[in-house]
């Protein structure tokens, strides 16, 4: 057995055991026949293809073939929410606090966050023009820039958006990495349209307050905006789940389960406040951190739990034919 064949067999472990026994030799043989002479390692494309195929077969074995479409639906909703919020925060960044408040800012902007928000807006443009791999790369870049704000801010000595603003954006970005390749043009343009609506509302209705709350310029605007976004995303997810369930389609249910973690992080402030009875006041850092940990553990755990419950066979009863 060659090194290449041995490594393909390791990748084949992504498939269920029964499937490996019946089709494993055929699958590995096909990849070996297509491999270039002298190759010792599977290509990245082959590895990704095997892992995707294994996941697909495991979902089919668990009776959850509609999970992947649910992931794509959740990705579309998460991307729409992330880009809309990025548009709102970009409008906020364009109005740095007046000097009289003595609040530090990143030059003509409120903070370093402007770089990440622009990346999200560019990702919306890329998705409208070139869905698929390029759009997912643009989302990954925006996600990395958002993550990078945390270590970059102390290094350069400039402010960044607070963590309770960055955490839901990161969670939404992780879900948005599952964006589908094919989607009608009007739906691909929806994030750009939403950003335009936010820009108009910001200009004419003063959607985001310019007031300073405490030491963070974002807080007075983010505290009311993020919970509203959580309610809107939850309402859309629940309505889609109910509508699709009427047609015996579980995509919406899976999408709602996947979106529970970003929704919980969007509602982090009121959830943390509810725990200690703070009400409408801003929760302290320790309460926010503890609540975020609970959301980060419980939310992702719901999906494998739902898969396990769905896979559990129904026990025969006296009325059920054996």
XYZ file of C-alpha atoms in Angstrom:
322
model
C 0.000 0.000 0.000
C 1.407 3.376 -1.009
C 1.544 6.450 1.209
C -1.025 8.157 -1.002
C -3.484 5.273 -0.707
C -3.006 5.134 3.061
C -3.766 8.848 3.348
C -6.861 8.561 1.193
C -8.052 5.754 3.460
C -7.610 8.025 6.469
C -9.731 10.683 4.827
C -12.301 8.022 4.038
C -13.025 7.744 7.768
C -15.286 10.752 7.272
C -17.814 8.282 5.810
C -19.974 5.938 7.931
C -18.463 2.506 8.531
C -21.093 0.634 6.485
C -20.549 2.946 3.531
C -16.761 2.509 3.763
C -17.117 -1.261 3.681
C -19.352 -1.261 0.623
C -17.880 1.621 -1.417
C -14.543 2.478 0.175
C -12.288 0.538 -2.206
C -14.108 1.977 -5.224
C -13.826 5.567 -3.969
C -10.128 5.324 -3.100
C -9.398 3.567 -6.383
C -11.033 6.384 -8.334
C -8.945 9.043 -6.574
C -5.760 7.025 -7.082
C -6.474 6.655 -10.798
C -6.951 10.429 -11.144
C -3.910 11.367 -9.042
C -0.807 12.670 -10.778
C 2.177 10.287 -10.974
C 4.489 10.570 -7.991
C 1.969 12.339 -5.748
C 2.315 11.388 -2.090
C -0.405 13.544 -0.495
C -4.057 14.035 -1.502
C -4.734 17.457 -2.996
C -6.674 20.012 -0.944
C -9.578 19.714 -3.387
C -9.671 15.911 -3.009
C -9.527 16.163 0.787
C -12.348 18.707 0.864
C -14.393 16.578 -1.544
C -13.993 13.480 0.611
C -14.888 15.350 3.796
C -17.980 16.868 2.166
C -19.031 13.485 0.833
C -18.538 11.886 4.232
C -20.596 14.560 5.952
C -23.340 14.151 3.367
C -23.488 10.387 3.900
C -23.510 10.754 7.687
C -26.388 13.211 7.476
C -28.249 10.832 5.183
C -27.686 8.010 7.676
C -29.041 10.249 10.440
C -32.112 11.132 8.370
C -31.054 14.791 8.195
C -30.458 15.339 4.500
C -32.179 18.703 4.782
C -29.550 19.992 7.239
C -27.230 21.251 4.483
C -30.017 23.294 2.833
C -30.811 24.580 6.331
C -27.181 25.679 6.756
C -27.385 27.575 3.464
C -30.620 29.273 4.481
C -29.114 30.254 7.830
C -26.032 31.581 6.024
C -28.140 33.860 3.826
C -30.008 35.286 6.845
C -26.787 35.664 8.850
C -25.038 37.441 5.980
C -27.961 39.818 5.510
C -27.905 40.641 9.231
C -24.111 41.024 9.377
C -23.925 43.382 6.402
C -26.882 45.451 7.635
C -25.199 45.893 11.009
C -21.911 46.705 9.289
C -23.719 49.434 7.378
C -25.119 50.849 10.617
C -21.741 50.793 12.370
C -20.089 52.380 9.331
C -22.508 55.283 9.602
C -21.612 55.570 13.282
C -17.880 55.497 12.506
C -18.295 58.464 10.154
C -19.402 60.632 13.087
C -16.546 60.676 15.606
C -17.368 62.130 19.016
C -16.917 65.903 19.427
C -13.611 66.949 20.986
C -15.469 68.382 23.969
C -16.191 64.819 25.161
C -12.479 63.934 25.177
C -13.206 60.449 23.787
C -10.290 58.803 21.886
C -10.911 58.111 18.201
C -9.060 56.642 15.217
C -8.448 59.825 13.258
C -11.544 60.789 11.271
C -13.365 57.663 12.503
C -14.608 56.510 15.891
C -12.398 53.393 16.024
C -10.452 50.790 14.086
C -13.752 49.055 13.424
C -14.212 51.035 10.217
C -11.812 48.667 8.419
C -13.844 45.584 9.341
C -17.173 47.225 8.517
C -15.936 48.289 5.071
C -14.784 44.695 4.482
C -18.307 43.466 5.270
C -19.817 45.992 2.858
C -17.373 44.905 0.153
C -18.368 41.285 0.826
C -21.974 42.284 0.108
C -20.860 43.763 -3.227
C -18.865 40.625 -4.074
C -21.826 38.374 -3.255
C -24.146 40.436 -5.452
C -21.721 40.194 -8.380
C -19.931 36.863 -7.918
C -21.682 34.373 -5.598
C -19.915 31.201 -4.613
C -16.246 30.791 -3.802
C -15.322 34.463 -4.167
C -18.180 35.561 -1.933
C -17.173 33.077 0.762
C -13.587 34.321 0.538
C -14.802 37.884 0.984
C -16.808 36.807 4.042
C -13.755 34.987 5.439
C -11.636 38.124 4.963
C -14.231 40.315 6.705
C -14.435 37.754 9.509
C -10.650 37.709 9.967
C -10.514 41.509 10.048
C -13.270 41.557 12.668
C -11.377 39.022 14.791
C -8.174 40.973 14.277
C -9.604 44.107 15.860
C -9.211 42.608 19.338
C -5.394 42.129 19.276
C -4.761 45.079 16.923
C -6.345 47.801 19.061
C -3.926 47.582 22.030
C -0.952 47.170 19.690
C -1.619 50.458 17.882
C -3.121 52.210 20.885
C -6.436 53.036 19.203
C -10.017 52.198 20.253
C -12.097 49.398 18.787
C -15.805 48.517 18.963
C -16.767 46.796 22.230
C -16.747 43.023 22.420
C -20.537 42.809 22.697
C -20.625 44.385 19.210
C -17.859 42.195 17.753
C -19.031 38.834 19.167
C -22.378 38.678 17.312
C -20.675 39.908 14.142
C -18.161 37.077 14.395
C -20.908 34.505 15.066
C -22.916 35.784 12.091
C -19.795 35.633 9.939
C -19.081 32.023 10.863
C -22.604 31.043 9.826
C -22.345 33.161 6.649
C -19.391 31.052 5.458
C -22.026 28.550 4.291
C -23.443 30.910 1.652
C -24.931 28.993 -1.301
C -23.389 29.196 -4.760
C -26.633 29.794 -6.624
C -29.230 32.320 -5.553
C -31.488 34.626 -7.591
C -29.962 38.039 -8.279
C -32.629 39.973 -6.295
C -31.853 37.900 -3.186
C -28.098 38.371 -3.669
C -28.673 42.120 -3.850
C -30.745 42.150 -0.617
C -27.733 42.910 1.654
C -26.799 45.936 -0.463
C -30.409 47.134 -0.433
C -30.561 46.749 3.352
C -27.332 48.733 3.738
C -28.794 51.476 1.547
C -31.929 51.610 3.687
C -29.792 51.884 6.836
C -27.776 54.696 5.277
C -30.941 56.616 4.393
C -32.417 56.048 7.837
C -29.171 57.204 9.436
C -29.143 60.356 7.346
C -32.795 61.356 7.691
C -34.079 59.751 10.880
C -30.904 59.693 13.025
C -31.104 55.951 13.566
C -27.954 55.929 15.689
C -27.638 58.386 18.539
C -24.450 60.530 18.565
C -24.499 60.705 22.371
C -21.650 59.323 24.443
C -22.498 56.791 27.134
C -19.763 56.187 29.632
C -16.389 55.789 27.964
C -17.510 53.988 24.800
C -19.020 55.826 21.883
C -20.685 52.651 20.534
C -22.614 51.780 23.677
C -25.506 54.249 23.453
C -26.179 53.113 19.874
C -25.402 49.387 20.098
C -27.382 48.630 23.250
C -30.765 49.367 21.591
C -29.835 48.334 18.019
C -28.456 44.834 18.706
C -31.508 43.499 20.601
C -33.767 44.866 17.854
C -31.655 42.980 15.305
C -31.958 39.826 17.451
C -35.751 40.108 17.558
C -35.970 40.728 13.808
C -33.684 37.788 12.951
C -35.522 35.470 15.360
C -38.910 36.487 13.934
C -37.783 35.861 10.353
C -36.224 32.502 11.277
C -39.329 31.328 13.147
C -41.697 32.426 10.383
C -39.595 30.674 7.733
C -39.384 27.530 9.870
C -43.160 27.483 10.363
C -43.896 28.173 6.706
C -41.523 25.513 5.417
C -42.698 22.994 8.035
C -46.209 23.245 6.598
C -44.721 21.761 3.425
C -42.869 19.034 5.364
C -39.591 20.888 4.788
C -37.228 21.017 7.779
C -34.766 23.528 6.319
C -36.236 26.359 8.339
C -36.038 24.414 11.605
C -32.339 23.645 11.065
C -31.696 27.264 10.073
C -33.410 28.514 13.229
C -31.336 26.169 15.407
C -28.112 27.314 13.736
C -29.032 30.979 14.165
C -29.833 30.680 17.880
C -26.216 31.352 18.872
C -25.866 34.592 16.834
C -29.323 35.663 18.005
C -28.352 35.067 21.625
C -25.160 37.109 21.194
C -27.104 39.924 19.544
C -29.330 39.973 22.626
C -26.366 39.657 24.993
C -26.975 42.937 26.832
C -30.638 42.363 27.767
C -29.982 38.687 28.549
C -27.120 39.579 30.886
C -29.218 42.340 32.422
C -32.116 39.968 32.983
C -29.875 37.557 34.888
C -28.887 40.114 37.538
C -31.968 42.306 37.327
C -30.107 45.227 35.756
C -33.049 45.884 33.446
C -32.349 48.555 30.856
C -28.969 49.507 32.302
C -25.749 48.267 30.742
C -24.571 44.975 32.260
C -21.074 44.831 33.704
C -18.267 42.973 31.933
C -18.346 39.871 34.156
C -22.085 39.396 33.551
C -21.642 39.835 29.800
C -18.764 37.350 29.747
C -20.657 34.708 31.742
C -23.762 35.088 29.572
C -21.690 34.915 26.381
C -20.066 31.670 27.565
C -23.462 30.118 28.298
C -24.762 31.156 24.862
C -21.584 29.893 23.186
C -21.919 26.476 24.836
C -25.679 25.902 24.789
C -26.389 27.300 21.316
C -24.004 25.069 19.313
C -24.944 22.039 21.449
C -28.568 22.205 20.308
C -27.747 21.129 16.757
C -26.045 17.781 17.555
C -28.731 17.191 20.177
C -31.440 17.661 17.538
C -29.554 15.327 15.194
C -29.282 12.678 17.909
C -32.985 12.927 18.732
C -33.912 12.657 15.077
C -31.698 9.639 14.578
C -33.155 7.791 17.586
C -35.339 4.959 16.276
C -38.943 4.768 17.341
C -39.604 1.850 19.666
C -42.320 -0.492 18.458
C -45.495 -0.535 20.510
C -48.463 -2.860 20.616
C -50.135 -0.744 17.932
C -47.033 -0.480 15.746
C -46.458 -3.375 13.315
C -43.061 -4.988 13.696
